[in-house]
């Protein structure tokens, strides 16, 4: 407390008014006592210069220490929470989220399923969440999950496409829910048990609707697949990435049955999905002593994951940490934004939020 230039409670210490406020100063010449503020002004310039240099140094040191602590805290928070930003509207407006539930709520998957290029990507993401991530979703995210799933089912019922894909998704989800509901006493699910029972009943109803679908043949009579030359039919079959589709196609007509058993067709399918090392571990010989590529394929898919292929994927910008769909521009500040984007598979997307 300043009192006529001197702290009367502590002999030998003076209060000096600086740009940062009042600072206590020890006076060595007066033997610990200074009469008034004018006595301090009579000190030599050398002591005054040392005093203010010391004060400026202390202020700068405190500021550097504070900035260092703030930067360290921000860096640590970023690595622990794994913030990912999604851009909305303006270059100055970025909203962050650090959990899978928040990301699932903010990314517009409801619109993505209407795009045929993104449909399989969203369905695969729903399947992975159903297998192991349901308990990590918040109540709102779980409700949003069921709403998106309902839209997916309705789209399949209308288009009569991707029926088997959605059947597998619903079966995976129902199996996971049966396991989780049995453990409801351990609070592994958010919400009332009656609500989850109702959702399980909805899943069973959707499965029944998918089983009742009867695909009708088109009314027009034109060129069909079997009317094309054999080389074109085989070329079309080579575009199928799922062996089950080949088997189903071979059941349509006898001619297609013969083509669907082509060894070269199944060999390319195995080489597309699996590595040479994986193939060498699962070799199967036929009765004629040749490699049975068809049997090898179905054995390999039971042992290893197949190669995933999507028309459109989510992209993560490593520079500004913005998450967006492929082909969607974002306000990246990097010199070469194209080199900063990384395609994320559905599993990579989920791995972003595992910490």
Short mmCIF file of C-alpha atoms in Angstrom, two decimals:
data_model
loop_
_atom_site.label_atom_id
_atom_site.label_comp_id
_atom_site.label_asym_id
_atom_site.label_seq_id
_atom_site.Cartn_x
_atom_site.Cartn_y
_atom_site.Cartn_z
CA UNK A 1 0.00 0.00 0.00
CA UNK A 2 1.64 3.30 -1.02
CA UNK A 3 2.04 5.82 1.78
CA UNK A 4 3.99 8.98 0.90
CA UNK A 5 6.28 6.92 -1.36
CA UNK A 6 7.04 4.41 1.39
CA UNK A 7 5.49 1.25 2.81
CA UNK A 8 5.22 2.18 6.51
CA UNK A 9 4.60 -1.48 7.45
CA UNK A 10 7.91 -2.68 5.99
CA UNK A 11 10.91 -0.38 6.67
CA UNK A 12 13.39 -0.20 3.86
CA UNK A 13 10.85 -0.86 1.06
CA UNK A 14 9.44 1.85 -1.23
CA UNK A 15 6.48 1.85 -3.63
CA UNK A 16 7.28 3.00 -7.16
CA UNK A 17 4.56 3.89 -9.65
CA UNK A 18 5.25 2.34 -13.07
CA UNK A 19 3.26 1.82 -16.24
CA UNK A 20 2.05 -1.50 -14.86
CA UNK A 21 1.00 -0.07 -11.52
CA UNK A 22 2.64 0.27 -8.09
CA UNK A 23 5.71 -1.91 -7.53
CA UNK A 24 7.53 -2.47 -4.26
CA UNK A 25 11.24 -1.54 -4.30
CA UNK A 26 13.98 -2.04 -1.69
CA UNK A 27 16.06 1.04 -0.98
CA UNK A 28 19.64 0.13 -0.03
CA UNK A 29 21.14 3.65 0.46
CA UNK A 30 18.75 4.82 3.13
CA UNK A 31 19.33 1.78 5.31
CA UNK A 32 15.77 0.68 4.86
CA UNK A 33 13.97 4.05 5.27
CA UNK A 34 12.90 6.68 2.77
CA UNK A 35 11.24 9.89 3.94
CA UNK A 36 9.10 10.84 0.94
CA UNK A 37 8.67 10.25 -2.69
CA UNK A 38 11.17 12.98 -3.62
CA UNK A 39 13.99 10.99 -2.04
CA UNK A 40 13.45 8.26 -4.57
CA UNK A 41 13.63 10.74 -7.41
CA UNK A 42 17.16 11.75 -6.26
CA UNK A 43 18.55 8.26 -7.00
CA UNK A 44 21.08 8.03 -9.76
CA UNK A 45 19.99 7.26 -13.30
CA UNK A 46 21.85 4.00 -13.25
CA UNK A 47 19.66 2.49 -10.52
CA UNK A 48 16.52 3.82 -12.18
CA UNK A 49 17.47 2.23 -15.49
CA UNK A 50 18.20 -1.10 -13.83
CA UNK A 51 14.86 -0.96 -12.02
CA UNK A 52 12.77 -0.40 -15.11
CA UNK A 53 14.76 -2.97 -17.11
CA UNK A 54 14.06 -5.47 -14.36
CA UNK A 55 10.37 -4.62 -14.36
CA UNK A 56 10.09 -4.91 -18.12
CA UNK A 57 11.90 -8.23 -18.03
CA UNK A 58 9.53 -9.63 -15.41
CA UNK A 59 6.46 -8.57 -17.39
CA UNK A 60 7.81 -10.07 -20.63
CA UNK A 61 8.78 -13.30 -18.88
CA UNK A 62 5.31 -13.65 -17.36
CA UNK A 63 3.69 -13.03 -20.75
CA UNK A 64 5.88 -15.63 -22.47
CA UNK A 65 5.13 -18.16 -19.75
CA UNK A 66 1.39 -17.53 -20.05
CA UNK A 67 1.45 -17.88 -23.85
CA UNK A 68 3.45 -21.09 -23.58
CA UNK A 69 0.98 -22.61 -21.14
CA UNK A 70 -1.98 -21.61 -23.33
CA UNK A 71 -0.42 -23.09 -26.47
CA UNK A 72 0.49 -26.28 -24.64
CA UNK A 73 -3.02 -26.62 -23.28
CA UNK A 74 -4.58 -26.11 -26.70
CA UNK A 75 -2.28 -28.66 -28.31
CA UNK A 76 -2.95 -31.21 -25.60
CA UNK A 77 -6.70 -30.63 -25.83
CA UNK A 78 -6.60 -31.10 -29.58
CA UNK A 79 -4.80 -34.44 -29.38
CA UNK A 80 -6.98 -35.75 -26.59
CA UNK A 81 -10.33 -34.73 -28.06
CA UNK A 82 -9.46 -35.13 -31.76
CA UNK A 83 -11.54 -32.18 -32.90
CA UNK A 84 -12.76 -32.41 -36.45
CA UNK A 85 -14.33 -29.37 -38.04
CA UNK A 86 -17.22 -29.25 -40.46
CA UNK A 87 -17.65 -26.09 -42.49
CA UNK A 88 -21.06 -24.43 -42.72
CA UNK A 89 -21.80 -21.39 -44.81
CA UNK A 90 -18.98 -19.02 -44.03
CA UNK A 91 -15.21 -19.29 -43.96
CA UNK A 92 -15.25 -17.85 -40.43
CA UNK A 93 -17.83 -20.28 -39.09
CA UNK A 94 -16.55 -23.69 -38.16
CA UNK A 95 -18.28 -26.05 -35.77
CA UNK A 96 -16.26 -28.75 -34.02
CA UNK A 97 -17.22 -32.09 -32.58
CA UNK A 98 -15.18 -34.67 -30.75
CA UNK A 99 -17.46 -37.74 -30.47
CA UNK A 100 -18.91 -40.12 -33.02
CA UNK A 101 -22.44 -39.15 -31.94
CA UNK A 102 -21.82 -35.46 -32.60
CA UNK A 103 -20.30 -36.20 -36.00
CA UNK A 104 -23.15 -38.50 -36.90
CA UNK A 105 -25.69 -35.82 -35.99
CA UNK A 106 -24.02 -32.95 -37.85
CA UNK A 107 -23.07 -34.68 -41.08
CA UNK A 108 -26.08 -34.83 -43.35
CA UNK A 109 -26.34 -38.59 -43.96
CA UNK A 110 -30.08 -38.30 -44.67
CA UNK A 111 -29.32 -36.47 -47.89
CA UNK A 112 -26.32 -38.65 -48.65
CA UNK A 113 -28.43 -41.79 -49.01
CA UNK A 114 -30.34 -40.15 -51.86
CA UNK A 115 -27.10 -40.00 -53.85
CA UNK A 116 -26.36 -43.38 -55.42
CA UNK A 117 -22.61 -42.73 -55.17
CA UNK A 118 -22.81 -42.33 -51.38
CA UNK A 119 -25.50 -44.89 -50.60
CA UNK A 120 -23.19 -47.88 -50.08
CA UNK A 121 -20.84 -45.76 -48.00
CA UNK A 122 -23.59 -44.72 -45.58
CA UNK A 123 -24.96 -48.28 -45.36
CA UNK A 124 -21.51 -49.63 -44.52
CA UNK A 125 -21.10 -46.95 -41.86
CA UNK A 126 -24.47 -47.90 -40.34
CA UNK A 127 -23.39 -51.54 -40.29
CA UNK A 128 -20.11 -50.79 -38.49
CA UNK A 129 -21.92 -48.68 -35.89
CA UNK A 130 -24.45 -51.47 -35.37
CA UNK A 131 -21.68 -53.99 -34.74
CA UNK A 132 -19.72 -52.17 -32.04
CA UNK A 133 -20.53 -48.48 -31.65
CA UNK A 134 -24.18 -48.32 -30.59
CA UNK A 135 -23.33 -47.78 -26.92
CA UNK A 136 -21.07 -44.83 -27.79
CA UNK A 137 -23.93 -42.86 -29.37
CA UNK A 138 -25.93 -40.37 -27.39
CA UNK A 139 -29.70 -40.57 -27.14
CA UNK A 140 -30.14 -38.01 -29.94
CA UNK A 141 -27.59 -39.78 -32.12
CA UNK A 142 -29.36 -43.12 -31.61
CA UNK A 143 -32.66 -41.57 -32.60
CA UNK A 144 -31.03 -40.03 -35.66
CA UNK A 145 -29.51 -43.42 -36.50
CA UNK A 146 -32.93 -45.08 -36.52
CA UNK A 147 -34.43 -42.27 -38.61
CA UNK A 148 -31.69 -42.64 -41.24
CA UNK A 149 -32.13 -46.41 -41.22
CA UNK A 150 -35.86 -46.02 -41.84
CA UNK A 151 -35.17 -43.77 -44.83
CA UNK A 152 -32.71 -46.33 -46.19
CA UNK A 153 -35.32 -49.08 -45.95
CA UNK A 154 -37.96 -46.94 -47.63
CA UNK A 155 -35.57 -46.14 -50.48
CA UNK A 156 -34.84 -49.83 -51.03
CA UNK A 157 -38.56 -50.69 -50.98
CA UNK A 158 -39.24 -48.05 -53.62
CA UNK A 159 -36.25 -48.76 -55.89
CA UNK A 160 -36.12 -52.54 -55.29
CA UNK A 161 -32.32 -52.37 -55.31
CA UNK A 162 -29.64 -53.33 -52.76
CA UNK A 163 -32.11 -55.63 -51.01
CA UNK A 164 -29.53 -58.15 -49.80
CA UNK A 165 -27.29 -55.35 -48.52
CA UNK A 166 -30.03 -53.92 -46.30
CA UNK A 167 -31.14 -57.35 -45.14
CA UNK A 168 -27.64 -57.95 -43.81
CA UNK A 169 -27.60 -54.54 -42.14
CA UNK A 170 -30.91 -55.15 -40.37
CA UNK A 171 -29.83 -58.62 -39.25
CA UNK A 172 -26.56 -57.24 -37.84
CA UNK A 173 -28.40 -54.48 -35.98
CA UNK A 174 -31.04 -56.83 -34.58
CA UNK A 175 -28.40 -59.29 -33.33
CA UNK A 176 -26.48 -56.50 -31.61
CA UNK A 177 -29.62 -55.13 -29.97
CA UNK A 178 -30.59 -58.57 -28.68
CA UNK A 179 -27.23 -58.79 -26.95
CA UNK A 180 -27.39 -55.26 -25.55
CA UNK A 181 -30.98 -55.47 -24.31
CA UNK A 182 -30.09 -58.53 -22.25
CA UNK A 183 -27.51 -56.37 -20.49
CA UNK A 184 -29.86 -53.44 -19.96
CA UNK A 185 -29.38 -53.67 -16.20
CA UNK A 186 -25.79 -52.56 -16.74
CA UNK A 187 -26.92 -49.32 -18.42
CA UNK A 188 -25.29 -50.08 -21.76
CA UNK A 189 -28.16 -48.51 -23.71
CA UNK A 190 -29.52 -44.98 -23.48
CA UNK A 191 -33.28 -44.73 -23.04
CA UNK A 192 -36.16 -46.78 -21.72
CA UNK A 193 -36.24 -50.51 -22.41
CA UNK A 194 -39.73 -50.19 -23.92
CA UNK A 195 -38.38 -47.77 -26.51
CA UNK A 196 -35.74 -50.28 -27.58
CA UNK A 197 -38.28 -53.08 -27.74
CA UNK A 198 -40.36 -50.90 -30.06
CA UNK A 199 -37.31 -50.27 -32.24
CA UNK A 200 -36.58 -53.98 -32.44
CA UNK A 201 -40.17 -54.58 -33.52
CA UNK A 202 -39.69 -51.97 -36.25
CA UNK A 203 -36.59 -53.80 -37.46
CA UNK A 204 -38.54 -57.07 -37.66
CA UNK A 205 -41.28 -55.28 -39.60
CA UNK A 206 -38.73 -53.89 -42.07
CA UNK A 207 -37.22 -57.33 -42.54
CA UNK A 208 -40.65 -58.72 -43.33
CA UNK A 209 -41.26 -55.98 -45.88
CA UNK A 210 -37.96 -56.74 -47.60
CA UNK A 211 -38.75 -60.46 -47.69
CA UNK A 212 -42.09 -59.73 -49.35
CA UNK A 213 -40.55 -57.80 -52.23
CA UNK A 214 -41.27 -59.41 -55.57
CA UNK A 215 -39.23 -57.95 -58.38
CA UNK A 216 -41.35 -57.69 -61.49
CA UNK A 217 -39.91 -58.03 -64.97
CA UNK A 218 -39.97 -54.85 -67.06
CA UNK A 219 -42.92 -54.51 -69.38
CA UNK A 220 -40.93 -53.48 -72.45
CA UNK A 221 -39.41 -56.09 -74.74
CA UNK A 222 -36.00 -55.09 -75.93
CA UNK A 223 -32.41 -56.28 -75.91
CA UNK A 224 -31.56 -58.25 -72.79
CA UNK A 225 -28.26 -59.39 -71.35
CA UNK A 226 -28.53 -62.81 -72.96
CA UNK A 227 -29.00 -61.18 -76.41
CA UNK A 228 -25.52 -59.64 -76.26
CA UNK A 229 -22.41 -61.40 -77.58
CA UNK A 230 -20.72 -63.71 -75.11
CA UNK A 231 -17.65 -61.49 -74.88
CA UNK A 232 -19.83 -58.53 -73.80
CA UNK A 233 -21.72 -60.67 -71.28
CA UNK A 234 -18.44 -61.78 -69.76
CA UNK A 235 -17.18 -58.21 -69.74
CA UNK A 236 -20.27 -57.11 -67.80
CA UNK A 237 -19.80 -59.91 -65.29
CA UNK A 238 -16.24 -58.78 -64.67
CA UNK A 239 -17.62 -55.47 -63.38
CA UNK A 240 -19.36 -57.23 -60.47
CA UNK A 241 -17.32 -57.04 -57.27
CA UNK A 242 -19.38 -59.48 -55.20
CA UNK A 243 -19.23 -63.21 -55.90
CA UNK A 244 -22.78 -63.67 -54.64
CA UNK A 245 -23.99 -61.44 -57.46
CA UNK A 246 -22.27 -63.72 -59.94
CA UNK A 247 -23.97 -66.76 -58.46
CA UNK A 248 -27.37 -65.03 -58.56
CA UNK A 249 -26.79 -63.94 -62.15
CA UNK A 250 -25.92 -67.48 -63.16
CA UNK A 251 -29.30 -68.66 -61.90
CA UNK A 252 -31.17 -66.46 -64.37
CA UNK A 253 -30.50 -68.45 -67.53
CA UNK A 254 -28.52 -71.57 -68.56
CA UNK A 255 -26.19 -69.55 -70.77
CA UNK A 256 -25.35 -67.20 -67.91
CA UNK A 257 -24.80 -70.23 -65.67
CA UNK A 258 -21.98 -71.40 -67.92
CA UNK A 259 -20.35 -67.95 -67.99
CA UNK A 260 -20.62 -67.52 -64.22
CA UNK A 261 -18.42 -70.61 -63.76
CA UNK A 262 -15.56 -69.18 -65.82
CA UNK A 263 -12.27 -69.76 -63.95
CA UNK A 264 -10.66 -66.54 -65.20
CA UNK A 265 -13.66 -64.56 -63.90
CA UNK A 266 -13.25 -65.91 -60.37
CA UNK A 267 -9.47 -65.58 -60.50
CA UNK A 268 -9.72 -61.85 -61.24
CA UNK A 269 -12.28 -61.50 -58.46
CA UNK A 270 -9.90 -63.11 -55.95
CA UNK A 271 -6.98 -60.99 -57.10
CA UNK A 272 -9.07 -57.85 -56.82
CA UNK A 273 -10.10 -58.38 -53.20
CA UNK A 274 -7.13 -60.21 -51.71
CA UNK A 275 -3.34 -60.10 -51.75
CA UNK A 276 -1.11 -62.78 -53.26
CA UNK A 277 0.01 -63.84 -49.79
CA UNK A 278 -3.58 -64.34 -48.64
CA UNK A 279 -4.38 -66.34 -51.77
CA UNK A 280 -1.34 -68.61 -51.33
CA UNK A 281 -2.51 -69.50 -47.81
CA UNK A 282 -5.94 -70.65 -49.04
CA UNK A 283 -5.18 -72.67 -52.16
CA UNK A 284 -7.83 -75.23 -53.17
CA UNK A 285 -7.34 -77.73 -55.98
CA UNK A 286 -10.16 -79.17 -58.03
CA UNK A 287 -10.54 -82.79 -59.08
CA UNK A 288 -8.64 -82.01 -62.27
CA UNK A 289 -5.67 -80.67 -60.32
CA UNK A 290 -6.39 -77.03 -61.16
CA UNK A 291 -6.96 -74.18 -58.76
CA UNK A 292 -10.64 -73.86 -57.90
CA UNK A 293 -10.90 -70.07 -57.81
CA UNK A 294 -14.62 -70.04 -57.01
CA UNK A 295 -14.22 -72.11 -53.84
CA UNK A 296 -11.11 -70.13 -52.94
CA UNK A 297 -13.06 -66.88 -53.16
CA UNK A 298 -15.76 -67.96 -50.70
CA UNK A 299 -13.13 -69.37 -48.38
CA UNK A 300 -11.13 -66.14 -48.51
CA UNK A 301 -14.10 -63.91 -47.70
CA UNK A 302 -14.62 -65.93 -44.51
CA UNK A 303 -11.03 -65.31 -43.46
CA UNK A 304 -10.21 -61.80 -44.70
CA UNK A 305 -12.14 -58.58 -45.31
CA UNK A 306 -12.95 -57.79 -48.90
CA UNK A 307 -11.74 -54.68 -50.67
CA UNK A 308 -14.22 -51.85 -50.23
CA UNK A 309 -15.19 -49.74 -53.22
CA UNK A 310 -17.35 -46.61 -53.06
CA UNK A 311 -18.38 -44.06 -55.62
CA UNK A 312 -17.98 -41.21 -53.14
CA UNK A 313 -16.29 -41.01 -49.76
CA UNK A 314 -15.75 -38.56 -46.93
CA UNK A 315 -12.58 -36.50 -47.16
CA UNK A 316 -10.46 -35.24 -44.26
CA UNK A 317 -8.29 -32.19 -44.82
CA UNK A 318 -5.07 -32.68 -42.84
CA UNK A 319 -4.31 -28.96 -42.92
CA UNK A 320 -7.49 -27.41 -41.50
CA UNK A 321 -9.18 -30.62 -40.21
CA UNK A 322 -12.39 -30.12 -42.19
CA UNK A 323 -14.52 -33.17 -42.93
CA UNK A 324 -16.52 -33.08 -46.16
CA UNK A 325 -17.71 -35.28 -48.99
CA UNK A 326 -15.43 -35.91 -51.93
CA UNK A 327 -15.82 -33.24 -54.59
CA UNK A 328 -17.08 -30.65 -52.10
CA UNK A 329 -14.90 -27.57 -51.83
CA UNK A 330 -13.96 -26.18 -48.44
CA UNK A 331 -12.11 -22.93 -47.52
CA UNK A 332 -8.67 -24.51 -47.09
CA UNK A 333 -5.80 -22.10 -46.35
CA UNK A 334 -3.08 -24.47 -47.56
CA UNK A 335 -1.00 -23.65 -50.63
CA UNK A 336 -2.00 -26.92 -52.31
CA UNK A 337 -5.39 -27.98 -50.89
CA UNK A 338 -5.60 -30.99 -53.22
CA UNK A 339 -2.61 -32.65 -51.57
CA UNK A 340 -4.05 -32.24 -48.07
CA UNK A 341 -7.24 -34.27 -48.56
CA UNK A 342 -7.36 -37.90 -47.47
CA UNK A 343 -10.16 -40.31 -48.38
CA UNK A 344 -11.72 -42.01 -45.38
CA UNK A 345 -13.29 -45.43 -45.47
CA UNK A 346 -16.23 -45.99 -43.09
CA UNK A 347 -13.85 -47.74 -40.67
CA UNK A 348 -11.38 -44.83 -40.88
CA UNK A 349 -14.21 -42.44 -40.08
CA UNK A 350 -15.07 -44.36 -36.91
CA UNK A 351 -11.39 -44.63 -35.94
CA UNK A 352 -11.17 -40.83 -35.82
CA UNK A 353 -13.19 -40.87 -32.62
CA UNK A 354 -11.43 -43.69 -30.81
CA UNK A 355 -9.24 -42.22 -28.08
#
